[in-house]
Tab-separated table of C-alpha atoms in Angstrom:
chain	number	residue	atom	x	y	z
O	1	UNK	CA	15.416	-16.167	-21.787
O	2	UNK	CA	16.378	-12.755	-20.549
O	3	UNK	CA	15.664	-14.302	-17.088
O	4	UNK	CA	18.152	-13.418	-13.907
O	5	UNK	CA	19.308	-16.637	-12.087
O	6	UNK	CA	19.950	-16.566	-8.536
O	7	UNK	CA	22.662	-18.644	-6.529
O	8	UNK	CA	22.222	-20.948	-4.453
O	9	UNK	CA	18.613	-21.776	-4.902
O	10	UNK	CA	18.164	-22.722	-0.816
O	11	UNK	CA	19.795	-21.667	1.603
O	12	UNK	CA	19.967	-22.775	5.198
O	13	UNK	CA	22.096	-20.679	8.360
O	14	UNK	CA	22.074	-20.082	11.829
O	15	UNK	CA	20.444	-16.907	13.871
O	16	UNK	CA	23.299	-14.393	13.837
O	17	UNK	CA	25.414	-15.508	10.704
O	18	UNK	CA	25.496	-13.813	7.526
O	19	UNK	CA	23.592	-14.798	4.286
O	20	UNK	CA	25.257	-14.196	0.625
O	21	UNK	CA	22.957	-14.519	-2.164
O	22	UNK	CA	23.945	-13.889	-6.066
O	23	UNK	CA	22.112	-12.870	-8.801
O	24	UNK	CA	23.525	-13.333	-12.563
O	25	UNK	CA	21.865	-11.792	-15.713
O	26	UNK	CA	22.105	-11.195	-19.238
O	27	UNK	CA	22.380	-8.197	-20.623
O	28	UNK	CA	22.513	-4.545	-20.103
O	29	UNK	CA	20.685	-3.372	-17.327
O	30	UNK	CA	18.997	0.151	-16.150
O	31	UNK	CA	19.065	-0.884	-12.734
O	32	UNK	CA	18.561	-4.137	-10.464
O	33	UNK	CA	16.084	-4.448	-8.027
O	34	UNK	CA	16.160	-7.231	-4.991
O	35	UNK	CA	12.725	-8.604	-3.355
O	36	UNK	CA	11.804	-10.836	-0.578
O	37	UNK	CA	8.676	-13.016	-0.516
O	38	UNK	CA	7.502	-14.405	2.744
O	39	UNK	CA	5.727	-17.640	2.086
O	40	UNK	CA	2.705	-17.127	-0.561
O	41	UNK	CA	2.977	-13.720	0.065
O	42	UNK	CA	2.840	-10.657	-2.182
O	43	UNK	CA	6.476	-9.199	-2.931
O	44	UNK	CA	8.578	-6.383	-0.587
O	45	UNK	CA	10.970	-4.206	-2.394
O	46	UNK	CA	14.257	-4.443	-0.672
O	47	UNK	CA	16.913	-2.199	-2.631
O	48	UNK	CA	17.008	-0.765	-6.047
O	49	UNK	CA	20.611	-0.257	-7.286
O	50	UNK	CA	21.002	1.279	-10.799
O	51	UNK	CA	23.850	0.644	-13.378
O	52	UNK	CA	26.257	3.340	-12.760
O	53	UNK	CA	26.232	2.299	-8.886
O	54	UNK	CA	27.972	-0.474	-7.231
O	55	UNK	CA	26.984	-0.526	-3.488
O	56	UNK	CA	24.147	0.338	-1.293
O	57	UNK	CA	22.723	-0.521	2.192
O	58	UNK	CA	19.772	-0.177	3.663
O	59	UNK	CA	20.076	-1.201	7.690
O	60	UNK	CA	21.384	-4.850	7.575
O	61	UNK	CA	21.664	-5.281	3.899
O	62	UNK	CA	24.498	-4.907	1.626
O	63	UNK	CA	23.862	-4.801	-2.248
O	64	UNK	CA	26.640	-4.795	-4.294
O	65	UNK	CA	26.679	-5.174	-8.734
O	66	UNK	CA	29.080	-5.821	-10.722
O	67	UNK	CA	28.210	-4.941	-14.401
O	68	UNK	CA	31.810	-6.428	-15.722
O	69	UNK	CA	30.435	-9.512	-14.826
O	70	UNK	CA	26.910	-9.006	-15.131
O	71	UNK	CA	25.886	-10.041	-11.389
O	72	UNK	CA	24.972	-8.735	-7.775
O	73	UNK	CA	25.047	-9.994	-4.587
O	74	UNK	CA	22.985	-9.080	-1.455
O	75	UNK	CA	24.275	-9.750	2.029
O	76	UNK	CA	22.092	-10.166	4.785
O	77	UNK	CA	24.289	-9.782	8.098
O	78	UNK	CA	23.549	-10.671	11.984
O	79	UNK	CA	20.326	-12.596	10.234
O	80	UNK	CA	17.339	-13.581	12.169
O	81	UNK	CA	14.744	-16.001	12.126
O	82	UNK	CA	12.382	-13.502	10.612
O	83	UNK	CA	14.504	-13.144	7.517
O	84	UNK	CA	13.310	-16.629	6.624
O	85	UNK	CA	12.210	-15.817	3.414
O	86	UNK	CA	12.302	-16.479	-0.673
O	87	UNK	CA	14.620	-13.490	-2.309
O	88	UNK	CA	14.209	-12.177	-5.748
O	89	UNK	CA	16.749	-10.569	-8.040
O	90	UNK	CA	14.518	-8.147	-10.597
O	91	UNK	CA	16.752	-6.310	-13.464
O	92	UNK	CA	15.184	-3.783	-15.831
O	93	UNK	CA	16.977	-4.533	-19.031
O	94	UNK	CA	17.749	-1.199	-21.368
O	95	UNK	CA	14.835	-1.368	-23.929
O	96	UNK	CA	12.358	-3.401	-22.432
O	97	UNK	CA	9.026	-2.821	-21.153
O	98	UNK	CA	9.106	-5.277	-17.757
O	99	UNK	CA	11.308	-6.284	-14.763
O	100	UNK	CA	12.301	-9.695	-14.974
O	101	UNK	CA	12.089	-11.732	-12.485
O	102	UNK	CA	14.433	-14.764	-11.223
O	103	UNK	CA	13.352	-17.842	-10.066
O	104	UNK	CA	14.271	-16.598	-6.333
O	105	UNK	CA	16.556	-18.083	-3.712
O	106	UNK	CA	14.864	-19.796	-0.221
O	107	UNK	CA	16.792	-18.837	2.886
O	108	UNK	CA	15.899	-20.295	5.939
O	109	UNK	CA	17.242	-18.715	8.990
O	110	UNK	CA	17.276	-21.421	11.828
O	111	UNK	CA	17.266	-19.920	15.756
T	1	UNK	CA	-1.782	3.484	3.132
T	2	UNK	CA	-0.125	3.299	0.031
T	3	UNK	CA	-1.550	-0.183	-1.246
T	4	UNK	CA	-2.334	-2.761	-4.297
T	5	UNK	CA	-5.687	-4.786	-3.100
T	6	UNK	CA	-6.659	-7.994	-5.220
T	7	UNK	CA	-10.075	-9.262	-4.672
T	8	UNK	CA	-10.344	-12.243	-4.304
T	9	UNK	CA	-7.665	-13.751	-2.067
T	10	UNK	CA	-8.650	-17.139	-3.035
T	11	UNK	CA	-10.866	-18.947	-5.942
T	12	UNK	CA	-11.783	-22.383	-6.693
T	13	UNK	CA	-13.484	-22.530	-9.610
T	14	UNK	CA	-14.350	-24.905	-12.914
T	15	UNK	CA	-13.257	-25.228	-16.147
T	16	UNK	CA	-14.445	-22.906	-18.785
T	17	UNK	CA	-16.191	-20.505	-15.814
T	18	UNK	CA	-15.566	-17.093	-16.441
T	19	UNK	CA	-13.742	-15.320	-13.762
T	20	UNK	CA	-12.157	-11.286	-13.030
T	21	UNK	CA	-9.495	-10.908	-10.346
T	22	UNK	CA	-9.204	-7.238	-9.488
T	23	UNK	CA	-6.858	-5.346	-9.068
T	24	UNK	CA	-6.757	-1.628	-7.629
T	25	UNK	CA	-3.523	0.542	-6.730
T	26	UNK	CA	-4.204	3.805	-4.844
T	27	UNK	CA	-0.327	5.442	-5.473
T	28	UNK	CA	-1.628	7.278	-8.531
T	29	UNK	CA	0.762	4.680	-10.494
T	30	UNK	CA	0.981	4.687	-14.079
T	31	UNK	CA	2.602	1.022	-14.321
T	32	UNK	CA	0.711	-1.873	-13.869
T	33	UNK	CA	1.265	-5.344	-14.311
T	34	UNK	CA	0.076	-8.914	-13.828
T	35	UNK	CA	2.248	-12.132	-12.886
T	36	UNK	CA	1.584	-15.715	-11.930
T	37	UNK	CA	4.040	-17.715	-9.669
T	38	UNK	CA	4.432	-21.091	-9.997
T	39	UNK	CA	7.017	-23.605	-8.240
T	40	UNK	CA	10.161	-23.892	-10.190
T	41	UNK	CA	9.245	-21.008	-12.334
T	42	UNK	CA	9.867	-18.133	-10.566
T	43	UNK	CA	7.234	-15.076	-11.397
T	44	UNK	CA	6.627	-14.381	-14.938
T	45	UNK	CA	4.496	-11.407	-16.461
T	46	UNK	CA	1.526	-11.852	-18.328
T	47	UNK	CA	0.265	-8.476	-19.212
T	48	UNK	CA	1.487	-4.644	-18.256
T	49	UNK	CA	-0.063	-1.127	-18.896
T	50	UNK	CA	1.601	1.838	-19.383
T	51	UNK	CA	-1.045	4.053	-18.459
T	52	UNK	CA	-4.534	4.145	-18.959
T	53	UNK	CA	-5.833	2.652	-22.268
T	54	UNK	CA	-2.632	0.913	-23.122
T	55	UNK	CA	-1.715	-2.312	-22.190
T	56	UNK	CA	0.426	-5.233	-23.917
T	57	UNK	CA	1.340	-8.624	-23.703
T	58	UNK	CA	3.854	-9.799	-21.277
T	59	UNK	CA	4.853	-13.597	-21.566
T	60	UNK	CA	2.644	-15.617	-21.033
T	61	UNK	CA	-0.716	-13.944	-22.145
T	62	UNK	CA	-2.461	-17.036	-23.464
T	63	UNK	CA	-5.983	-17.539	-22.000
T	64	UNK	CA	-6.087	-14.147	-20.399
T	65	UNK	CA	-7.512	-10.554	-20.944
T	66	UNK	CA	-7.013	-7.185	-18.965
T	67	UNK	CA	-8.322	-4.024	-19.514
T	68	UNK	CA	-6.881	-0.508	-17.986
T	69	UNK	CA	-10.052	2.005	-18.015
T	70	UNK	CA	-8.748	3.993	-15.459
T	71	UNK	CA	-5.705	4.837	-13.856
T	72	UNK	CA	-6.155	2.794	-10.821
T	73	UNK	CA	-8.136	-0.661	-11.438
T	74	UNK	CA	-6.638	-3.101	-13.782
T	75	UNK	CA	-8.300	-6.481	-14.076
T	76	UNK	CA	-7.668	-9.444	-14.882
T	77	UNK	CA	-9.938	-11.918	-16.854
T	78	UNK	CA	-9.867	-15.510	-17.796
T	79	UNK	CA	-12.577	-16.078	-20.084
T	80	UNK	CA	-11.970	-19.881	-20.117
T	81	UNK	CA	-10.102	-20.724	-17.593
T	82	UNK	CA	-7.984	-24.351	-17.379
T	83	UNK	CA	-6.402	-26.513	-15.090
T	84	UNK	CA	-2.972	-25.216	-15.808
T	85	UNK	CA	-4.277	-21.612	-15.101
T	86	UNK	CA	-4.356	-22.940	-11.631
T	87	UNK	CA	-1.334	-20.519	-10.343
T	88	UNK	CA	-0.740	-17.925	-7.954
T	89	UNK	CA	-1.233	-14.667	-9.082
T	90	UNK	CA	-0.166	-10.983	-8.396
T	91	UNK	CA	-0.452	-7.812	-9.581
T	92	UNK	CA	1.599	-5.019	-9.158
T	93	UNK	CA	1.759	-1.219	-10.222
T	94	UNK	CA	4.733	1.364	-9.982
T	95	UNK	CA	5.990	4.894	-11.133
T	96	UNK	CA	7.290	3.610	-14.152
T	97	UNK	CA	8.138	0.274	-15.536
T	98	UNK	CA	11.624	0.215	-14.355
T	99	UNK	CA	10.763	0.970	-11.161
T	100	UNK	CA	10.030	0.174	-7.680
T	101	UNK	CA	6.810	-2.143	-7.958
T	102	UNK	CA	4.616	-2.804	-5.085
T	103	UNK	CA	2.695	-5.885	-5.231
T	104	UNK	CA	-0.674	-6.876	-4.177
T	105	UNK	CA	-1.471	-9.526	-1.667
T	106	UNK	CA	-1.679	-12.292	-4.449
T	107	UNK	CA	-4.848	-14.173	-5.690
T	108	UNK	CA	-4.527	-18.404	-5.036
T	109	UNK	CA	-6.085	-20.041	-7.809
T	110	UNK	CA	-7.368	-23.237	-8.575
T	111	UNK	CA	-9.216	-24.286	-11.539
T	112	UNK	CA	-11.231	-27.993	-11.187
């Protein structure tokens, strides 16, 4: 399965900490995209970050990828309640027609 | 607003009942694609279209049709639909297919 696998699978914090989540994958990549899912809700694009880059932000997020090792990380700092969410690494592998999706990672952000 | 709408939000329906979940993007988007979430699973794709008249099978395609006659509706149809249809399902369009894609609301399924 060319299937991304994120790290942990739940995770649970207080209001004001800082949330890691990692993202492994298989092969080459174009680019890798992160999404959050509020409870059976459609997808939000968070960050796109493509192969020949290895950090962005975007306000309190922090996405980093490391192609040695085939993995990225977003970091979520000063979380709130109201980042109490599912999180989704995507990665558009070089030659294929589709994201692929992993099977997410549920953060929940107690006050 | 730059949007995907799926109609309808939520279906109960039988076995072997016939059903279309639309799907209509209004970004001018040449990507479109399907996906069902289910617990444990994660989402996985189930048909894409590159642009109008082409579309091709994602992974799991079984038990379902599509059909891209213009740029911005793509259906989706279950022609017989079963119990383990019963899923969550979203569609999803975007420049290109390793791009950016902005997902619809999601359709709840259930099939009795």
């Amino acid at each position: 399965s060319q299937q991304g696998e994120e790290d942990p699978q739940a995770l649970s914090i207080q209001e004001g900490e800082n949330a890691t989540m990692n993202c492994s994958y298989k092969t080459s990549i174009n680019n890798l995209q992160w999404y959050r899912q509020n409870s059976g809700r459609g997808l939000v694009h968070l960050i796109l970050i493509r192969s020949n880059e290895r950090e962005k932000h975007s306000g309190r997020l922090r996405v980093t990828l490391d192609t040695s090792k085939k993995s990225s990380s977003l970091l979520i700092t000063a979380s709130r309640a109201a980042d109490t969410a599912s999180y989704f690494c995507a990665t558009s592998y070089t030659g294929f027609q589709k994201l692929v999706f992993g099977t997410g990672t549920r953060l929940l952000v107690s006050p | 607003e730059a949007q995907v709408t799926q109609n309808p939000r939520y279906l109960i329906t039988v076995t072997g009942k016939k059903l279309t979940v639309t799907c209509s993007q209004n970004m001018n988007h040449e990507y479109m694609s399907w996906y069902r979430q289910d617990p444990g699973l994660g989402l996985r794709q189930i048909y894409y279209s590159m642009n109008v008249e082409v579309t091709d099978k994602g992974d799991v395609p079984e038990g379902y049709k599509v059909s891209r006659k213009e740029k911005r509706n793509f259906p989706l149809i279950l022609e017989s639909p079963s119990p383990n249809q019963t899923s969550l399902y979203f569609c999803a369009s975007s420049l290109n297919r390793a791009e950016t894609q902005y997902f619809g609301p999601g359709t709840r399924l259930l099939v009795l």
